[in-house]
Amino acid sequence: MANEIKAKIEFADGNVINLELYPDVAPITVANFVKLAKARFYDGLCFHRVIDKFMIQGGGFVFDEHQGLIQKQAGTIKGEFNSNGVNNPIKHVKGTISMARTAVKDSASSQFFICVADTPFLDGEYAAFGKCADEESLKVAIKYGKAKTGKWQYFSDVPFDPIVIKTVTIA
């Protein structure tokens, strides 16, 4: 796609996921992600929801071994997807990055997910805004998707070994 923006998620364990973001398709979503990354909002947050053959989700919680998952809040944005009146042709295929949200269509904030399998049932319902930029990045996402998980407090699918974001940078 034209005018893509490059981003990089660096993890505490040394792994990296390189991303291509598409402001031509999802300008509000990309601007929000870029703003949060530049403000270092994502630094130290974790991927708190990991489901093999589906997705890995992060960008909203710090993991504390005594207190569990502690939410970090950011403002909400308009959901840029078809069922919310926005033409967004990006398909939720393996490697797609998309915004997480509640049942409220305009509730996306800072949390995002990366698909580790094709998930067409999400098409038109969630604001996809980019993809893994290379095969190695996709392999990292898929590897994280296979993390052993369990329940923590009232959360499900939480990795036993925290997957911590060191930082997100924008090229």
PDB file of C-alpha atoms in Angstrom:
ATOM      1  CA  MET A   1       0.000   0.000   0.000  1.00  0.00           C
ATOM      2  CA  ALA A   2       1.108   3.556  -0.572  1.00  0.00           C
ATOM      3  CA  ASN A   3       2.332   5.818   2.231  1.00  0.00           C
ATOM      4  CA  GLU A   4       2.921   3.049   4.740  1.00  0.00           C
ATOM      5  CA  ILE A   5       4.560   3.854   8.054  1.00  0.00           C
ATOM      6  CA  LYS A   6       7.156   1.508   9.540  1.00  0.00           C
ATOM      7  CA  ALA A   7       6.937   0.571  13.215  1.00  0.00           C
ATOM      8  CA  LYS A   8       8.924  -1.803  15.374  1.00  0.00           C
ATOM      9  CA  ILE A   9       7.865  -3.569  18.565  1.00  0.00           C
ATOM     10  CA  GLU A  10      10.901  -4.548  20.632  1.00  0.00           C
ATOM     11  CA  PHE A  11      10.326  -7.064  23.411  1.00  0.00           C
ATOM     12  CA  ALA A  12      12.130  -7.466  26.736  1.00  0.00           C
ATOM     13  CA  ASP A  13      13.309 -10.934  25.611  1.00  0.00           C
ATOM     14  CA  GLY A  14      15.097  -9.444  22.570  1.00  0.00           C
ATOM     15  CA  ASN A  15      12.545 -10.429  19.916  1.00  0.00           C
ATOM     16  CA  VAL A  16      11.267  -7.865  17.403  1.00  0.00           C
ATOM     17  CA  ILE A  17       8.109  -7.517  15.327  1.00  0.00           C
ATOM     18  CA  ASN A  18       8.425  -5.088  12.411  1.00  0.00           C
ATOM     19  CA  LEU A  19       5.156  -3.618  11.148  1.00  0.00           C
ATOM     20  CA  GLU A  20       3.812  -1.747   8.156  1.00  0.00           C
ATOM     21  CA  LEU A  21       0.968   0.616   9.098  1.00  0.00           C
ATOM     22  CA  TYR A  22      -1.520   1.922   6.531  1.00  0.00           C
ATOM     23  CA  PRO A  23      -2.692   5.490   7.236  1.00  0.00           C
ATOM     24  CA  ASP A  24      -4.458   5.637   3.860  1.00  0.00           C
ATOM     25  CA  VAL A  25      -6.886   2.941   5.075  1.00  0.00           C
ATOM     26  CA  ALA A  26      -7.152   3.692   8.796  1.00  0.00           C
ATOM     27  CA  PRO A  27      -5.842   7.238   9.402  1.00  0.00           C
ATOM     28  CA  ILE A  28      -7.339   7.703  12.882  1.00  0.00           C
ATOM     29  CA  THR A  29      -6.117   4.315  14.080  1.00  0.00           C
ATOM     30  CA  VAL A  30      -2.601   4.718  12.698  1.00  0.00           C
ATOM     31  CA  ALA A  31      -2.322   8.271  14.090  1.00  0.00           C
ATOM     32  CA  ASN A  32      -3.413   6.984  17.523  1.00  0.00           C
ATOM     33  CA  PHE A  33      -0.897   4.096  17.463  1.00  0.00           C
ATOM     34  CA  VAL A  34       1.914   6.414  16.316  1.00  0.00           C
ATOM     35  CA  LYS A  35       1.027   9.030  18.967  1.00  0.00           C
ATOM     36  CA  LEU A  36       1.043   6.410  21.742  1.00  0.00           C
ATOM     37  CA  ALA A  37       4.308   4.878  20.517  1.00  0.00           C
ATOM     38  CA  LYS A  38       6.036   8.271  20.350  1.00  0.00           C
ATOM     39  CA  ALA A  39       4.773   9.083  23.874  1.00  0.00           C
ATOM     40  CA  ARG A  40       6.299   5.742  25.016  1.00  0.00           C
ATOM     41  CA  PHE A  41       2.852   4.636  26.221  1.00  0.00           C
ATOM     42  CA  TYR A  42       3.526   1.011  25.236  1.00  0.00           C
ATOM     43  CA  ASP A  43       6.863   0.740  27.054  1.00  0.00           C
ATOM     44  CA  GLY A  44       6.622  -1.994  29.702  1.00  0.00           C
ATOM     45  CA  LEU A  45       3.152  -3.179  28.756  1.00  0.00           C
ATOM     46  CA  CYS A  46       2.533  -6.846  28.023  1.00  0.00           C
ATOM     47  CA  PHE A  47       0.647  -9.106  25.679  1.00  0.00           C
ATOM     48  CA  HIS A  48      -2.021 -10.164  28.161  1.00  0.00           C
ATOM     49  CA  ARG A  49      -4.214 -12.351  25.929  1.00  0.00           C
ATOM     50  CA  VAL A  50      -2.684 -15.057  23.758  1.00  0.00           C
ATOM     51  CA  ILE A  51      -4.689 -17.657  21.858  1.00  0.00           C
ATOM     52  CA  ASP A  52      -2.882 -20.098  19.569  1.00  0.00           C
ATOM     53  CA  LYS A  53      -4.218 -20.221  16.013  1.00  0.00           C
ATOM     54  CA  PHE A  54      -6.072 -16.936  16.618  1.00  0.00           C
ATOM     55  CA  MET A  55      -4.224 -13.835  17.895  1.00  0.00           C
ATOM     56  CA  ILE A  56      -1.932 -12.193  20.439  1.00  0.00           C
ATOM     57  CA  GLN A  57      -3.285  -9.073  22.179  1.00  0.00           C
ATOM     58  CA  GLY A  58      -1.428  -6.359  24.045  1.00  0.00           C
ATOM     59  CA  GLY A  59      -1.069  -2.657  24.620  1.00  0.00           C
ATOM     60  CA  GLY A  60      -3.298  -2.127  27.631  1.00  0.00           C
ATOM     61  CA  PHE A  61      -1.845  -3.792  30.726  1.00  0.00           C
ATOM     62  CA  VAL A  62       1.281  -3.955  32.842  1.00  0.00           C
ATOM     63  CA  PHE A  63       1.889  -7.354  34.444  1.00  0.00           C
ATOM     64  CA  ASP A  64       2.814  -7.232  38.123  1.00  0.00           C
ATOM     65  CA  GLU A  65       3.544 -10.597  39.741  1.00  0.00           C
ATOM     66  CA  HIS A  66       1.834  -9.503  42.984  1.00  0.00           C
ATOM     67  CA  GLN A  67      -1.076  -7.442  41.694  1.00  0.00           C
ATOM     68  CA  GLY A  68      -1.655  -9.187  38.361  1.00  0.00           C
ATOM     69  CA  LEU A  69      -2.708  -7.231  35.299  1.00  0.00           C
ATOM     70  CA  ILE A  70      -2.924  -3.486  35.881  1.00  0.00           C
ATOM     71  CA  GLN A  71      -4.739  -1.548  33.171  1.00  0.00           C
ATOM     72  CA  LYS A  72      -3.192   1.529  31.574  1.00  0.00           C
ATOM     73  CA  GLN A  73      -5.812   3.817  30.050  1.00  0.00           C
ATOM     74  CA  ALA A  74      -5.745   5.872  26.865  1.00  0.00           C
ATOM     75  CA  GLY A  75      -8.544   7.806  25.177  1.00  0.00           C
ATOM     76  CA  THR A  76     -10.910   6.070  22.749  1.00  0.00           C
ATOM     77  CA  ILE A  77     -11.066   6.528  18.978  1.00  0.00           C
ATOM     78  CA  LYS A  78     -13.572   5.885  16.184  1.00  0.00           C
ATOM     79  CA  GLY A  79     -13.590   2.294  14.975  1.00  0.00           C
ATOM     80  CA  GLU A  80     -12.443   2.339  11.339  1.00  0.00           C
ATOM     81  CA  PHE A  81     -14.163  -0.747   9.948  1.00  0.00           C
ATOM     82  CA  ASN A  82     -16.989  -1.538   7.553  1.00  0.00           C
ATOM     83  CA  SER A  83     -19.806  -2.250  10.033  1.00  0.00           C
ATOM     84  CA  ASN A  84     -19.048   1.144  11.610  1.00  0.00           C
ATOM     85  CA  GLY A  85     -19.443   3.027   8.320  1.00  0.00           C
ATOM     86  CA  VAL A  86     -15.757   3.156   7.329  1.00  0.00           C
ATOM     87  CA  ASN A  87     -14.458   1.423   4.205  1.00  0.00           C
ATOM     88  CA  ASN A  88     -11.572  -0.729   5.413  1.00  0.00           C
ATOM     89  CA  PRO A  89     -10.624  -3.473   2.922  1.00  0.00           C
ATOM     90  CA  ILE A  90      -7.795  -5.000   5.018  1.00  0.00           C
ATOM     91  CA  LYS A  91      -8.481  -8.669   5.696  1.00  0.00           C
ATOM     92  CA  HIS A  92      -7.664 -10.298   9.023  1.00  0.00           C
ATOM     93  CA  VAL A  93      -5.110 -12.750   7.717  1.00  0.00           C
ATOM     94  CA  LYS A  94      -2.054 -14.135   9.480  1.00  0.00           C
ATOM     95  CA  GLY A  95       0.160 -11.164  10.405  1.00  0.00           C
ATOM     96  CA  THR A  96      -2.530  -8.436  10.349  1.00  0.00           C
ATOM     97  CA  ILE A  97      -2.459  -5.896  13.198  1.00  0.00           C
ATOM     98  CA  SER A  98      -5.858  -4.619  14.301  1.00  0.00           C
ATOM     99  CA  MET A  99      -7.376  -2.662  17.180  1.00  0.00           C
ATOM    100  CA  ALA A 100      -9.024  -4.478  20.064  1.00  0.00           C
ATOM    101  CA  ARG A 101     -12.289  -3.074  21.373  1.00  0.00           C
ATOM    102  CA  THR A 102     -15.320  -3.866  23.505  1.00  0.00           C
ATOM    103  CA  ALA A 103     -18.786  -4.481  22.056  1.00  0.00           C
ATOM    104  CA  VAL A 104     -18.999  -0.687  21.621  1.00  0.00           C
ATOM    105  CA  LYS A 105     -17.788   0.063  18.087  1.00  0.00           C
ATOM    106  CA  ASP A 106     -15.956   3.278  19.005  1.00  0.00           C
ATOM    107  CA  SER A 107     -14.222   1.881  22.115  1.00  0.00           C
ATOM    108  CA  ALA A 108     -10.760   1.130  20.682  1.00  0.00           C
ATOM    109  CA  SER A 109      -8.047   2.771  22.745  1.00  0.00           C
ATOM    110  CA  SER A 110      -4.486   1.456  22.954  1.00  0.00           C
ATOM    111  CA  GLN A 111      -4.971  -2.302  22.821  1.00  0.00           C
ATOM    112  CA  PHE A 112      -4.164  -4.060  19.573  1.00  0.00           C
ATOM    113  CA  PHE A 113      -3.842  -7.612  18.374  1.00  0.00           C
ATOM    114  CA  ILE A 114      -1.812  -9.419  15.760  1.00  0.00           C
ATOM    115  CA  CYS A 115      -3.491 -12.324  13.986  1.00  0.00           C
ATOM    116  CA  VAL A 116      -1.467 -15.544  14.119  1.00  0.00           C
ATOM    117  CA  ALA A 117      -3.936 -17.283  11.780  1.00  0.00           C
ATOM    118  CA  ASP A 118      -6.444 -16.222   9.151  1.00  0.00           C
ATOM    119  CA  THR A 119      -9.503 -14.923  11.040  1.00  0.00           C
ATOM    120  CA  PRO A 120     -12.053 -13.848   8.393  1.00  0.00           C
ATOM    121  CA  PHE A 121     -14.879 -13.583  10.953  1.00  0.00           C
ATOM    122  CA  LEU A 122     -13.171 -10.364  12.164  1.00  0.00           C
ATOM    123  CA  ASP A 123     -13.240  -8.735   8.704  1.00  0.00           C
ATOM    124  CA  GLY A 124     -15.357  -5.589   8.691  1.00  0.00           C
ATOM    125  CA  GLU A 125     -15.798  -5.696  12.491  1.00  0.00           C
ATOM    126  CA  TYR A 126     -12.382  -4.573  13.757  1.00  0.00           C
ATOM    127  CA  ALA A 127     -10.049  -1.799  12.583  1.00  0.00           C
ATOM    128  CA  ALA A 128      -7.195  -3.564  10.810  1.00  0.00           C
ATOM    129  CA  PHE A 129      -4.428  -1.036  10.207  1.00  0.00           C
ATOM    130  CA  GLY A 130      -1.316  -2.874   9.096  1.00  0.00           C
ATOM    131  CA  LYS A 131       0.622  -6.121   9.026  1.00  0.00           C
ATOM    132  CA  CYS A 132       3.868  -7.796   9.995  1.00  0.00           C
ATOM    133  CA  ALA A 133       6.478  -6.388   7.611  1.00  0.00           C
ATOM    134  CA  ASP A 134       8.556  -9.522   7.155  1.00  0.00           C
ATOM    135  CA  GLU A 135       8.558 -13.291   7.606  1.00  0.00           C
ATOM    136  CA  GLU A 136      10.725 -13.189  10.746  1.00  0.00           C
ATOM    137  CA  SER A 137       8.251 -10.819  12.442  1.00  0.00           C
ATOM    138  CA  LEU A 138       5.385 -13.142  11.585  1.00  0.00           C
ATOM    139  CA  LYS A 139       7.362 -16.079  13.038  1.00  0.00           C
ATOM    140  CA  VAL A 140       7.829 -14.147  16.306  1.00  0.00           C
ATOM    141  CA  ALA A 141       4.078 -13.427  16.545  1.00  0.00           C
ATOM    142  CA  ILE A 142       3.228 -17.080  15.860  1.00  0.00           C
ATOM    143  CA  LYS A 143       5.798 -18.213  18.453  1.00  0.00           C
ATOM    144  CA  TYR A 144       4.209 -15.931  21.071  1.00  0.00           C
ATOM    145  CA  GLY A 145       0.818 -17.343  20.074  1.00  0.00           C
ATOM    146  CA  LYS A 146       1.987 -20.749  21.270  1.00  0.00           C
ATOM    147  CA  ALA A 147       2.852 -19.511  24.785  1.00  0.00           C
ATOM    148  CA  LYS A 148       1.435 -21.541  27.652  1.00  0.00           C
ATOM    149  CA  THR A 149      -1.459 -19.629  29.173  1.00  0.00           C
ATOM    150  CA  GLY A 150      -3.941 -19.821  32.009  1.00  0.00           C
ATOM    151  CA  LYS A 151      -6.256 -17.778  34.187  1.00  0.00           C
ATOM    152  CA  TRP A 152      -5.041 -14.841  36.247  1.00  0.00           C
ATOM    153  CA  GLN A 153      -7.695 -13.228  38.438  1.00  0.00           C
ATOM    154  CA  TYR A 154     -10.659 -12.805  36.058  1.00  0.00           C
ATOM    155  CA  PHE A 155      -8.534 -12.868  32.880  1.00  0.00           C
ATOM    156  CA  SER A 156      -8.190 -15.900  30.626  1.00  0.00           C
ATOM    157  CA  ASP A 157      -5.459 -16.796  28.125  1.00  0.00           C
ATOM    158  CA  VAL A 158      -2.738 -14.930  30.074  1.00  0.00           C
ATOM    159  CA  PRO A 159       0.798 -16.143  29.286  1.00  0.00           C
ATOM    160  CA  PHE A 160       2.508 -17.819  32.271  1.00  0.00           C
ATOM    161  CA  ASP A 161       5.747 -16.139  31.207  1.00  0.00           C
ATOM    162  CA  PRO A 162       4.938 -12.463  30.559  1.00  0.00           C
ATOM    163  CA  ILE A 163       5.491 -11.201  26.997  1.00  0.00           C
ATOM    164  CA  VAL A 164       6.666  -7.679  27.755  1.00  0.00           C
ATOM    165  CA  ILE A 165       7.006  -4.827  25.260  1.00  0.00           C
ATOM    166  CA  LYS A 166      10.296  -3.006  25.793  1.00  0.00           C
ATOM    167  CA  THR A 167       9.333  -0.212  23.388  1.00  0.00           C
ATOM    168  CA  VAL A 168       7.510   0.601  20.156  1.00  0.00           C
ATOM    169  CA  THR A 169       9.320   2.870  17.715  1.00  0.00           C
ATOM    170  CA  ILE A 170       8.136   4.584  14.547  1.00  0.00           C
ATOM    171  CA  ALA A 171      10.589   4.906  11.633  1.00  0.00           C
TER     172      ALA A 171
END
